[in-house]
Coordinates of C-alpha atoms in Angstrom, one line a residue:
Chain A
M1001 CA 80.0 101.8 94.2
M1002 CA 78.6 103.9 91.4
Q1003 CA 81.6 106.2 91.8
D1004 CA 83.9 103.2 91.3
Q1005 CA 81.9 102.1 88.2
K1006 CA 82.2 105.5 86.7
K1007 CA 85.9 105.7 87.5
K1008 CA 86.4 102.4 85.8
V1009 CA 84.5 103.4 82.7
L1010 CA 86.4 106.6 82.5
G1011 CA 89.7 104.9 83.0
I1012 CA 89.0 102.4 80.2
A1013 CA 87.9 105.3 77.9
L1014 CA 91.1 107.2 78.6
I1015 CA 93.2 104.1 77.9
G1016 CA 91.2 103.5 74.7
V1017 CA 91.8 107.1 73.5
A1018 CA 95.5 106.9 74.4
L1019 CA 95.9 103.7 72.5
A1020 CA 94.1 105.1 69.5
V1021 CA 96.2 108.2 69.1
L1022 CA 99.5 106.7 70.2
P1023 CA 100.7 105.7 66.8
F1024 CA 100.0 109.2 65.3
V1025 CA 101.9 110.9 68.1
I1026 CA 104.8 108.5 67.8
G1027 CA 104.6 108.6 64.0
M1028 CA 104.8 112.4 63.9
G1029 CA 107.5 112.7 66.5
F1030 CA 109.8 109.8 65.6
G1031 CA 108.8 108.4 62.2
N1032 CA 107.6 105.0 61.0
A1033 CA 110.5 103.0 62.4
W1034 CA 109.1 103.7 65.9
I1035 CA 105.6 102.6 64.9
R1036 CA 107.1 99.4 63.7
M1037 CA 108.8 99.1 67.1
L1038 CA 105.4 99.7 68.8
D1039 CA 103.9 96.9 66.7
F1040 CA 106.8 94.6 67.8
A1041 CA 106.2 95.6 71.5
L1042 CA 102.6 94.5 71.1
L1043 CA 103.7 91.1 69.6
Y1044 CA 106.0 90.6 72.6
I1045 CA 103.2 91.6 75.0
M1046 CA 101.1 88.7 73.6
L1047 CA 104.0 86.3 73.8
A1048 CA 104.9 87.3 77.3
L1049 CA 101.3 87.0 78.5
G1050 CA 101.2 83.5 77.1
L1051 CA 104.4 82.5 78.8
N1052 CA 103.2 84.1 82.0
I1053 CA 100.4 81.5 82.2
V1054 CA 102.9 78.7 82.1
V1055 CA 105.8 80.3 84.2
G1056 CA 104.0 83.0 86.2
F1057 CA 100.8 81.3 87.1
A1058 CA 101.5 77.5 87.0
G1059 CA 105.2 77.9 88.0
L1060 CA 106.5 75.6 85.1
L1061 CA 109.8 77.0 83.9
D1062 CA 109.6 76.8 80.1
L1063 CA 112.8 77.7 78.1
G1064 CA 111.4 76.6 74.8
Y1065 CA 108.4 78.8 74.6
I1066 CA 109.5 80.4 71.3
A1067 CA 108.8 77.1 69.6
F1068 CA 105.0 77.8 69.8
Y1069 CA 105.7 81.2 68.2
A1070 CA 107.5 79.4 65.5
V1071 CA 104.7 77.0 64.9
G1072 CA 102.2 79.9 64.7
A1073 CA 104.5 81.8 62.3
Y1074 CA 105.1 78.8 60.0
I1075 CA 101.4 77.9 59.9
Y1076 CA 100.7 81.4 58.7
A1077 CA 103.6 81.2 56.3
L1078 CA 102.4 78.0 54.8
L1079 CA 98.8 79.0 54.5
A1080 CA 99.3 82.4 53.1
S1081 CA 102.3 82.5 50.7
P1082 CA 103.3 81.4 47.2
H1083 CA 105.2 78.5 48.8
F1084 CA 102.2 76.2 48.6
G1085 CA 100.1 78.7 46.6
L1086 CA 97.6 79.0 49.4
H1087 CA 96.3 82.4 50.4
W1088 CA 94.0 81.9 53.3
P1089 CA 92.6 85.0 55.0
L1090 CA 94.1 86.1 58.4
W1091 CA 90.9 85.3 60.3
A1092 CA 90.9 81.7 59.1
I1093 CA 94.6 81.2 59.8
L1094 CA 94.9 82.6 63.4
P1095 CA 92.5 80.1 65.0
V1096 CA 94.2 77.2 63.1
G1097 CA 97.6 78.5 64.3
A1098 CA 96.4 78.9 67.9
L1099 CA 94.9 75.4 67.8
I1100 CA 98.0 73.7 66.4
A1101 CA 100.3 75.6 68.7
G1102 CA 98.0 74.5 71.6
I1103 CA 98.4 70.9 70.4
F1104 CA 102.2 71.3 70.4
G1105 CA 101.8 72.7 73.9
V1106 CA 100.2 69.5 75.0
L1107 CA 102.8 67.5 73.2
L1108 CA 105.5 69.2 75.2
G1109 CA 103.5 69.0 78.4
T1110 CA 102.6 65.3 78.4
P1111 CA 106.1 63.8 78.7
T1112 CA 107.2 66.5 81.2
L1113 CA 104.3 66.2 83.7
K1114 CA 106.5 64.9 86.5
L1115 CA 109.3 67.3 86.0
R1116 CA 109.8 70.6 87.8
G1117 CA 112.2 73.5 88.0
D1118 CA 115.6 72.9 86.5
Y1119 CA 114.7 69.5 84.9
L1120 CA 111.7 70.9 83.2
A1121 CA 113.8 73.8 82.0
I1122 CA 116.3 71.5 80.3
V1123 CA 113.6 69.4 78.6
T1124 CA 111.7 72.5 77.3
L1125 CA 114.9 74.0 76.1
G1126 CA 115.5 70.8 74.1
F1127 CA 112.0 71.0 72.8
G1128 CA 112.5 74.5 71.5
E1129 CA 115.7 73.5 69.7
I1130 CA 114.0 70.4 68.2
I1131 CA 111.3 72.5 66.7
R1132 CA 113.8 75.0 65.3
I1133 CA 116.0 72.2 63.9
F1134 CA 113.0 70.5 62.3
L1135 CA 112.1 73.8 60.6
N1136 CA 115.6 74.0 59.4
N1137 CA 115.6 70.5 57.9
L1138 CA 112.1 69.9 56.7
N1139 CA 113.0 70.9 53.1
A1140 CA 113.8 67.3 52.1
P1141 CA 112.6 64.8 51.0
V1142 CA 109.4 66.8 50.8
N1143 CA 109.9 70.5 50.9
I1144 CA 107.6 71.8 53.6
T1145 CA 109.4 74.6 55.4
N1146 CA 111.9 75.6 52.7
G1147 CA 114.7 74.9 55.2
P1148 CA 117.2 77.6 56.3
K1149 CA 116.2 79.8 53.4
G1150 CA 112.9 80.4 55.0
I1151 CA 109.6 81.3 53.4
A1152 CA 109.3 84.7 51.7
G1153 CA 106.6 86.6 50.0
I1154 CA 104.0 86.0 52.8
D1155 CA 100.7 87.8 52.3
P1156 CA 100.9 91.1 54.2
L1157 CA 98.5 91.7 57.2
A1158 CA 97.4 95.1 55.7
K1159 CA 98.1 97.4 52.8
N1160 CA 98.6 101.1 52.7
I1161 CA 95.3 102.8 52.3
E1162 CA 93.8 106.2 51.9
I1163 CA 91.2 107.7 54.3
F1164 CA 89.4 110.8 53.0
G1165 CA 92.4 111.4 50.7
Y1166 CA 95.0 111.1 53.5
P1167 CA 97.4 108.2 53.0
L1168 CA 97.6 105.9 55.9
H1169 CA 100.6 103.6 56.2
S1170 CA 99.9 99.9 56.8
L1171 CA 101.9 100.0 60.0
Y1172 CA 99.0 102.0 61.5
L1173 CA 96.4 99.3 60.6
I1174 CA 98.7 96.6 61.8
Y1175 CA 99.0 98.5 65.1
Y1176 CA 95.2 98.6 65.6
L1177 CA 95.0 94.9 64.7
F1178 CA 97.7 94.1 67.2
V1179 CA 96.2 96.3 69.9
A1180 CA 92.8 94.5 69.5
L1181 CA 94.4 91.1 69.8
A1182 CA 96.6 92.1 72.6
L1183 CA 93.7 93.5 74.5
L1184 CA 91.8 90.3 73.9
I1185 CA 94.6 88.2 75.3
V1186 CA 94.9 90.6 78.3
F1187 CA 91.2 90.2 78.9
V1188 CA 91.3 86.4 78.6
T1189 CA 94.3 86.2 80.9
M1190 CA 92.7 88.4 83.6
R1191 CA 89.5 86.5 83.6
L1192 CA 91.4 83.2 83.9
E1193 CA 93.6 84.5 86.7
N1194 CA 90.6 85.2 88.9
S1195 CA 88.9 81.9 88.2
R1196 CA 88.8 78.4 89.6
L1197 CA 91.5 77.4 87.1
G1198 CA 93.7 80.3 87.8
R1199 CA 93.6 79.4 91.5
A1200 CA 94.5 75.8 90.6
W1201 CA 97.5 77.0 88.6
V1202 CA 98.8 79.0 91.5
A1203 CA 98.1 76.1 93.9
I1204 CA 100.3 73.9 91.7
R1205 CA 103.0 76.5 91.6
E1206 CA 102.9 76.8 95.4
D1207 CA 102.7 73.1 96.3
E1208 CA 101.9 70.4 93.9
I1209 CA 101.4 67.6 96.4
A1210 CA 99.0 69.8 98.4
A1211 CA 97.2 70.7 95.2
K1212 CA 96.7 67.0 94.4
A1213 CA 95.4 66.5 98.0
C1214 CA 92.9 69.3 97.4
G1215 CA 91.4 67.2 94.6
I1216 CA 93.0 69.1 91.7
N1217 CA 93.8 66.9 88.7
T1218 CA 97.2 68.3 88.3
R1219 CA 97.8 66.5 85.0
N1220 CA 94.9 68.2 83.2
V1221 CA 95.4 71.5 84.8
K1222 CA 99.1 71.6 83.9
L1223 CA 98.3 70.5 80.3
L1224 CA 95.7 73.3 80.1
A1225 CA 98.3 75.8 81.2
F1226 CA 100.7 74.6 78.5
A1227 CA 98.0 74.6 75.8
M1228 CA 96.7 78.1 76.7
G1229 CA 100.2 79.6 76.8
A1230 CA 101.2 77.9 73.6
S1231 CA 98.1 79.0 71.7
F1232 CA 98.7 82.6 72.6
G1233 CA 102.3 82.1 71.3
G1234 CA 100.7 80.6 68.1
V1235 CA 98.6 83.7 67.6
A1236 CA 101.5 86.0 68.1
G1237 CA 103.6 83.9 65.7
G1238 CA 101.0 84.1 63.0
L1239 CA 100.9 87.9 63.3
F1240 CA 104.7 88.0 63.2
A1241 CA 104.8 86.1 60.0
G1242 CA 102.2 88.4 58.3
F1243 CA 104.0 91.4 59.7
Q1244 CA 107.5 90.5 58.5
Q1245 CA 106.2 88.7 55.4
F1246 CA 109.2 86.4 55.8
V1247 CA 109.9 83.6 58.3
S1248 CA 113.1 81.6 58.7
P1249 CA 114.2 79.2 61.5
E1250 CA 116.8 81.6 62.8
S1251 CA 114.1 84.0 64.2
F1252 CA 113.2 81.3 66.7
G1253 CA 116.4 80.6 68.6
L1254 CA 117.0 80.1 72.3
F1255 CA 117.9 83.8 72.7
E1256 CA 114.3 84.7 71.8
S1257 CA 112.9 82.3 74.4
I1258 CA 115.2 83.8 77.0
M1259 CA 114.2 87.2 75.9
V1260 CA 110.5 86.5 76.5
L1261 CA 111.2 84.8 79.8
C1262 CA 113.2 88.0 80.8
M1263 CA 110.1 90.1 80.0
V1264 CA 108.0 87.9 82.3
V1265 CA 110.5 87.9 85.1
L1266 CA 111.7 91.5 84.9
G1267 CA 108.1 92.8 84.7
G1268 CA 106.9 90.8 87.6
M1269 CA 106.1 87.1 87.3
G1270 CA 102.4 86.3 87.5
N1271 CA 101.3 90.0 87.4
I1272 CA 99.6 91.0 84.1
P1273 CA 100.5 94.8 84.1
G1274 CA 104.0 93.9 85.2
V1275 CA 104.4 91.4 82.3
I1276 CA 103.1 94.0 79.8
L1277 CA 105.5 96.6 81.2
G1278 CA 108.4 94.1 81.0
A1279 CA 107.6 93.4 77.3
V1280 CA 107.4 97.1 76.4
V1281 CA 110.6 98.0 78.3
L1282 CA 112.6 95.1 76.9
T1283 CA 111.5 95.9 73.3
V1284 CA 112.1 99.6 73.4
L1285 CA 115.1 99.8 75.7
P1286 CA 117.6 97.9 73.4
E1287 CA 116.5 100.0 70.4
L1288 CA 117.0 103.2 72.4
F1289 CA 120.5 102.0 73.3
R1290 CA 121.2 101.2 69.7
Q1291 CA 120.2 104.6 68.6
W1292 CA 121.9 106.6 71.4
A1293 CA 125.1 104.6 71.8
G1294 CA 126.6 105.9 68.6
P1295 CA 125.8 109.6 68.8
M1296 CA 126.5 109.8 72.5
Q1297 CA 130.0 108.5 72.1
M1298 CA 130.5 110.9 69.3
A1299 CA 129.4 113.8 71.5
V1300 CA 131.5 112.8 74.5
F1301 CA 134.7 111.4 72.9
G1302 CA 134.5 112.7 69.4
Q1303 CA 134.7 109.2 68.0
T1304 CA 133.0 105.8 68.3
Y1305 CA 135.0 103.5 70.5
I1306 CA 132.5 100.7 70.9
D1307 CA 130.2 99.4 68.2
P1308 CA 126.6 100.5 69.0
E1309 CA 125.4 97.0 68.3
S1310 CA 127.6 95.3 70.9
M1311 CA 127.0 98.3 73.3
R1312 CA 123.3 97.6 73.1
L1313 CA 123.7 94.1 74.6
L1314 CA 126.1 95.4 77.2
L1315 CA 123.7 98.1 78.4
F1316 CA 120.9 95.7 78.2
G1317 CA 122.7 93.2 80.5
I1318 CA 123.5 96.0 82.9
A1319 CA 119.9 97.1 83.0
L1320 CA 118.7 93.6 83.7
I1321 CA 121.2 93.2 86.6
L1322 CA 120.2 96.5 88.1
V1323 CA 116.5 95.6 88.0
M1324 CA 117.2 92.2 89.6
R1325 CA 119.4 93.8 92.2
F1326 CA 116.9 96.5 93.3
R1327 CA 113.6 95.0 92.4
P1328 CA 114.0 91.2 92.6
M1329 CA 110.3 90.6 92.4
G1330 CA 110.2 92.5 89.1
L1331 CA 109.2 96.1 88.2
L1332 CA 105.6 95.5 89.1
P1333 CA 105.3 92.5 91.5
S1334 CA 102.2 90.5 91.7
S1335 CA 99.4 92.3 93.5
R1336 CA 97.5 89.1 94.3
R1337 CA 98.1 89.3 98.0
K1338 CA 97.3 93.0 98.2
A1339 CA 94.0 92.7 96.4
E1340 CA 93.0 89.8 98.5
F1341 CA 93.9 91.7 101.6
E1342 CA 91.8 94.7 100.6
H1343 CA 88.9 92.4 99.8
A1344 CA 89.0 91.0 103.3
E1345 CA 89.0 94.4 104.9
E1346 CA 86.0 95.4 102.9
G1347 CA 84.3 92.3 104.1
A1348 CA 85.1 93.1 107.7
Q1349 CA 83.7 96.5 107.4
A1350 CA 80.4 95.4 105.8
Chain B
M82 CA 77.8 50.7 113.3
T83 CA 78.8 50.7 109.7
A84 CA 82.4 50.5 108.5
L85 CA 83.5 53.6 106.5
L86 CA 86.9 52.4 105.6
Q87 CA 88.2 48.8 105.6
A88 CA 91.8 48.2 104.9
R89 CA 92.8 44.6 104.4
N90 CA 96.3 43.3 104.4
I91 CA 97.9 46.5 103.2
A92 CA 101.5 46.0 102.3
K93 CA 104.1 48.6 101.2
H94 CA 107.8 48.2 100.8
F95 CA 110.5 50.6 99.8
G96 CA 113.3 48.5 98.2
G97 CA 114.1 45.9 100.8
I98 CA 112.4 47.7 103.6
R99 CA 108.9 46.5 104.4
A100 CA 107.3 49.5 105.8
L101 CA 103.8 47.9 106.1
K102 CA 103.2 44.2 106.6
D103 CA 99.6 43.1 106.1
V104 CA 98.0 45.9 108.1
S105 CA 94.3 45.5 108.4
L106 CA 92.0 47.9 110.1
T107 CA 88.5 49.2 110.0
I108 CA 87.3 52.7 110.6
N109 CA 83.6 53.0 111.5
A110 CA 81.5 55.9 110.3
G111 CA 81.3 58.7 112.8
E112 CA 84.2 57.7 115.0
I113 CA 87.5 59.4 115.8
Y114 CA 90.1 56.7 115.0
G115 CA 93.6 57.1 116.3
L116 CA 96.7 55.6 114.8
I117 CA 99.8 55.6 117.0
G118 CA 103.2 54.0 117.1
P119 CA 106.8 54.9 117.7
N120 CA 108.7 56.8 115.1
G121 CA 109.2 54.8 111.9
A122 CA 106.4 52.4 112.7
G123 CA 104.7 53.1 109.4
K124 CA 102.0 55.5 110.4
T125 CA 102.6 58.1 107.8
T126 CA 103.3 55.4 105.2
F127 CA 99.8 53.9 105.9
F128 CA 98.4 57.4 105.7
N129 CA 100.0 58.0 102.3
V130 CA 98.8 54.7 101.0
I131 CA 95.2 55.4 102.0
T132 CA 95.3 58.9 100.5
G133 CA 96.9 57.8 97.2
L134 CA 100.3 59.5 97.6
Y135 CA 101.9 56.1 97.6
Q136 CA 100.8 53.1 95.5
R137 CA 100.2 50.1 97.8
D138 CA 102.1 46.8 97.0
G139 CA 99.4 44.6 98.4
G140 CA 96.0 44.4 100.0
D141 CA 92.8 46.2 99.2
I142 CA 90.7 49.1 100.6
V143 CA 87.0 49.4 100.7
F144 CA 85.8 53.0 101.3
A145 CA 82.1 53.8 101.8
G146 CA 81.1 50.5 100.3
Q147 CA 83.2 50.9 97.1
P148 CA 86.6 49.4 96.5
L149 CA 89.1 52.3 96.4
H150 CA 91.2 52.2 93.3
V151 CA 93.9 54.6 93.7
E152 CA 95.8 56.0 90.7
S153 CA 96.3 59.6 92.0
P154 CA 95.6 61.5 95.2
H155 CA 92.9 63.7 93.6
E156 CA 90.8 60.6 92.9
V157 CA 91.0 59.7 96.6
T158 CA 89.9 63.2 97.5
Q159 CA 87.1 62.9 95.0
A160 CA 86.0 59.6 96.7
G161 CA 85.8 61.5 100.0
I162 CA 89.1 61.3 101.9
A163 CA 90.7 64.6 102.7
R164 CA 94.0 65.0 104.5
T165 CA 96.4 67.3 106.2
F166 CA 100.2 67.0 106.2
Q167 CA 102.6 66.3 109.1
N168 CA 104.8 69.2 107.9
I169 CA 102.1 71.7 106.9
R170 CA 101.7 72.2 103.2
L171 CA 99.8 75.3 102.5
F172 CA 99.8 77.5 99.4
A173 CA 102.2 79.9 101.0
E174 CA 101.7 83.0 98.8
M175 CA 98.0 82.7 98.7
S176 CA 95.7 84.2 101.3
A177 CA 94.0 82.1 103.9
L178 CA 90.7 82.5 102.0
E179 CA 92.2 81.5 98.7
N180 CA 93.7 78.4 100.2
V181 CA 90.2 77.2 101.2
M182 CA 88.8 78.3 97.9
V183 CA 91.3 76.0 96.2
G184 CA 89.8 73.2 98.3
R185 CA 86.5 73.8 96.5
H186 CA 88.1 73.0 93.2
L187 CA 86.7 69.5 93.2
R188 CA 83.2 70.5 94.1
S189 CA 82.9 73.2 91.3
K190 CA 83.0 73.0 87.6
G191 CA 83.9 76.4 86.0
S192 CA 85.7 75.8 82.6
V193 CA 88.0 78.0 80.6
I194 CA 85.2 79.3 78.5
G195 CA 82.9 79.9 81.5
A196 CA 85.7 81.8 83.2
V197 CA 86.5 83.9 80.2
L198 CA 82.9 84.8 79.4
R199 CA 82.1 85.0 83.1
T200 CA 78.6 83.5 82.6
A201 CA 75.9 83.8 85.2
T202 CA 76.5 80.2 86.3
V203 CA 80.3 80.8 86.8
R204 CA 79.6 84.0 88.7
A205 CA 77.1 82.3 91.0
E206 CA 79.6 79.4 91.5
E207 CA 82.4 81.8 92.3
A208 CA 80.2 83.6 94.9
A209 CA 79.3 80.2 96.4
I210 CA 82.9 79.1 96.6
R211 CA 83.8 82.4 98.3
A212 CA 80.9 82.1 100.7
K213 CA 81.7 78.5 101.6
A214 CA 85.4 79.3 102.1
T215 CA 84.5 82.2 104.4
E216 CA 82.2 80.0 106.3
L217 CA 84.8 77.4 106.8
L218 CA 87.4 79.9 108.0
A219 CA 84.9 80.9 110.7
Y220 CA 84.2 77.2 111.4
V221 CA 87.8 76.5 112.3
G222 CA 88.1 79.8 114.2
I223 CA 90.2 82.0 111.9
A224 CA 87.5 84.2 110.3
G225 CA 89.5 87.3 110.9
K226 CA 92.6 86.0 109.0
A227 CA 90.9 85.6 105.6
G228 CA 93.1 88.1 103.8
V229 CA 96.4 87.1 105.5
R230 CA 99.0 85.4 103.4
A231 CA 99.1 81.7 104.5
A232 CA 102.8 81.8 105.2
S233 CA 102.4 84.7 107.7
L234 CA 99.9 82.9 109.8
S235 CA 100.9 81.6 113.2
Y236 CA 101.7 77.9 113.4
G237 CA 98.4 77.0 115.1
D238 CA 96.4 79.0 112.6
Q239 CA 98.2 77.3 109.8
R240 CA 97.1 73.9 111.2
R241 CA 93.5 75.2 111.4
L242 CA 93.7 76.6 107.8
E243 CA 94.9 73.2 106.6
I244 CA 91.9 71.6 108.2
A245 CA 89.5 74.2 106.7
R246 CA 91.0 73.5 103.3
A247 CA 90.6 69.8 103.7
L248 CA 87.0 70.2 104.9
A249 CA 86.3 72.3 101.8
T250 CA 86.5 69.2 99.7
E251 CA 83.5 67.8 101.6
P252 CA 85.2 64.7 102.9
K253 CA 83.5 61.7 104.5
L254 CA 86.8 60.9 106.2
L255 CA 89.2 63.6 107.4
A256 CA 92.7 62.3 107.9
L257 CA 94.9 64.4 110.1
D258 CA 98.7 63.7 110.2
E259 CA 100.1 64.8 113.6
P260 CA 97.9 67.9 113.8
A261 CA 99.1 68.7 117.3
A262 CA 102.8 68.5 116.5
G263 CA 104.6 71.6 117.8
M264 CA 101.5 73.0 119.4
N265 CA 101.4 74.4 123.0
A266 CA 98.9 73.2 125.6
T267 CA 96.3 75.9 124.8
E268 CA 96.5 75.3 121.0
T269 CA 96.2 71.6 121.5
A270 CA 93.1 72.1 123.6
G271 CA 91.6 74.3 120.9
L272 CA 92.5 71.7 118.3
R273 CA 90.8 69.0 120.3
A274 CA 87.6 71.0 120.5
L275 CA 87.8 71.5 116.8
I276 CA 88.2 67.8 116.0
E277 CA 85.3 66.9 118.2
K278 CA 83.2 69.5 116.5
V279 CA 84.1 68.1 113.1
R280 CA 83.0 64.6 114.2
T281 CA 79.8 65.9 115.8
D282 CA 79.0 67.5 112.4
G283 CA 79.2 64.2 110.7
T284 CA 82.7 63.7 109.4
T285 CA 84.7 60.7 110.5
V286 CA 88.2 61.5 111.6
L287 CA 91.5 59.5 111.3
L288 CA 94.2 60.9 113.5
I289 CA 97.9 60.1 113.6
E290 CA 99.4 61.6 116.7
H291 CA 102.3 61.4 119.1
D292 CA 100.5 63.2 121.9
V293 CA 99.3 60.2 123.8
R294 CA 97.1 62.2 126.1
L295 CA 95.3 63.8 123.1
I296 CA 94.8 60.4 121.5
M297 CA 93.6 58.7 124.6
G298 CA 91.2 61.5 125.5
L299 CA 89.8 62.1 122.1
C300 CA 89.7 58.8 120.2
D301 CA 86.9 56.2 120.2
R302 CA 89.3 53.5 119.1
V303 CA 93.0 53.3 118.6
A304 CA 95.3 51.1 116.5
V305 CA 99.0 50.8 117.3
L306 CA 101.6 50.2 114.6
D307 CA 105.1 48.9 115.3
Y308 CA 107.7 48.0 112.7
G309 CA 105.0 48.1 110.0
E310 CA 102.6 45.7 111.8
K311 CA 99.4 46.4 113.7
I312 CA 100.0 45.2 117.3
A313 CA 96.8 46.4 118.9
E314 CA 93.4 47.9 118.0
D315 CA 90.8 48.7 120.6
V316 CA 89.3 51.4 122.8
P317 CA 92.0 53.6 124.4
A318 CA 91.7 52.2 127.9
V319 CA 92.4 48.6 126.7
V320 CA 95.2 49.6 124.3
Q321 CA 96.9 51.6 127.0
K322 CA 97.3 48.4 129.1
D323 CA 98.3 46.1 126.3
P324 CA 101.7 44.7 127.2
R325 CA 102.9 44.7 123.5
V326 CA 102.0 48.4 123.3
V327 CA 103.7 49.2 126.5
S328 CA 106.8 47.4 125.4
A329 CA 106.8 49.0 122.0
Y330 CA 106.6 52.4 123.5
L331 CA 108.6 52.0 126.8
G332 CA 110.7 48.9 126.1
V333 CA 110.5 45.5 127.7
P334 CA 110.7 45.5 131.5
Y335 CA 114.1 44.2 132.7
E336 CA 113.6 40.8 134.3
Q337 CA 116.2 38.7 136.1

C-alpha cells in the first residue's frame, strides 16, 4: 500500500516535471510555432473532456458542442476588449463564461430531454448553427457581436516578460496557464467519473428506462451533464479568445464540432486518458502533415503535385479511417471494466 | 393484514385498444401476490402503470397509505416500488457491482461539489454504497461475480442481478416481471427460494409469471387478468378451479 502511494507520488512528480520543461524542449527544438500548437492542443483537451461528459459518459450525441466554446469566447471578447470598452481581468471572466455557457447547456438540454441518438444529433447540430448565425447577425439593430467582422483587439492573456534578464515569450506563460486549467478539468472529470453522478450518467447511457426504474431522476442528471460539459467548453472558449485576441463567428462552425467529437471518439469514448490522447493527436497530426507534405513531395518527385493544404485533410481522413478500422473502440478504450475487475479480485483475496 | 397497495378501477388504453378496463386489486403487506393471465391480457401494462412507465387513463392507486401520483418512474421508486423487466434491462457495460451501486442512487446524496472535493461525507457514503452493493450481491447469490461485466453473466445470474439492483433501492414492494422466463428447472427452484427469502425479510412481492406451477406454489394470493379485466382474485387453490380462469387458459369445454 505504501509502495503504491510512493509510486503514485513519484508518477505525479515526473508528469509535473515533464509538463514544466516541455515548452522549453519544444521551443528550443522546433521554435515558437510549435509552442503555439501545444497551447492549442491544451485548449482542445479541455474541449474534448467537456464533450466527453456529454457523449462519452452520458451517451448523448452532441454535434453542436462548439456553440459553448463560442459562447465562452464571445463572453471573453465582450468583457475584455475595446468593443464595449470593458477590460475585466481573466479570473473574473472565466467563471462568468463557464456559468453562462452552462446556462446555454441547460437551454439546449431542456427541449431535447426525450431525444436520443440520431434525433438528438440533428437538434444539437441545429443548435450549434443557430448560435453561430446569431453571432454573425447580432450587429444590428444593436451592435453586440460586431457581426461577421468579429471582435479584434481583445486583451491578451499574458505579455512577454523577463525573468532574471532572460526574455520569456508570452506563449510560455499561456502554456502554464492552460496546463493548470487543463489539469483542473482532468481532476474534476476524474472525480466525477468515479462518483454517484458518474455512475448515473453511465447508467443513462446504457439503458435509460432501467436508470429511471433505479430511481435516477434522468431529467436532472442529463441536464447536469449538458451543463458541466458546456461550462468546460465555455472556459476553453474564453481562453481561446484571449489567446487569439480575435474572435469571429467562422471559428465556430460545424467542422470544429465534428473535430472535437472525433477527438473523443478516436481517443476512446468515456476514457479520460484516451480523450486527452485523441485531442493531442488530432491537433498535432494535421500540422505535421501540413509541414511534411510539401517537402516530402519535393524530395520524392522533385515538384509539388498536391497542395499541402488539401493533402493535410486527405491524410487526416485516411488516419481516421485506419484508427476506426483497427481500433474501433478508440486508441485507448475505456478501462472502466478492467478497473472494476481488478478491484473485485483484490476484494476476493482480502 | 394491512393493504400495501390498493389499485382502484385502473384503466389504460392505447388508441382504440383498451388494455386495462377498471382493474382493481389489493396487495397486502408481506404477501407474495401473483398476477397471471394469457398473453396480451394486460399484465405487463398493469405493471407499467403501477411503476410509472405508463400514465394511467383512469383510476387511482394508494400505496403505503399515500395516494401514488405518478409523473415519472423515479418517483415511484422513491415511493418504494422497485421493479425488474420481462426482457432483462441491465447496464450491460458496467460490472455487476456497479449495477447494484446505481440502485443506491436514490438512497444517497453526493453532489457535484462533494464528488469533486471528495469530502469525508462523500467518501463515507461511497464506502457505504459499495458495502451495501457487495452485501446484496451475496444476498442474491452472485457474490463471486462482482467484477464481471453484466452482459457476460449467465441468464440466471442476470435475473438475480436485476433483483439485487431493485432491492438496492430499499423497496417496500418488489415487482418482478416474469422472472422465471427462460430459466431451467434448477434456476427456477433457486429463484423461488430467493423470492421467499425476500418476503421473509420483509419485502412484499408482486409477481407476474407464466410458470403456473411456480405461481401456485409460491403465491399467497393470485389475480387473473383476461382481455384487460380481472376475472379472479383469491388463494391459488381457489383460482385454479375457477371456471372462468380455466376457460381463459384452456378454452371453453366443447358441449353438445
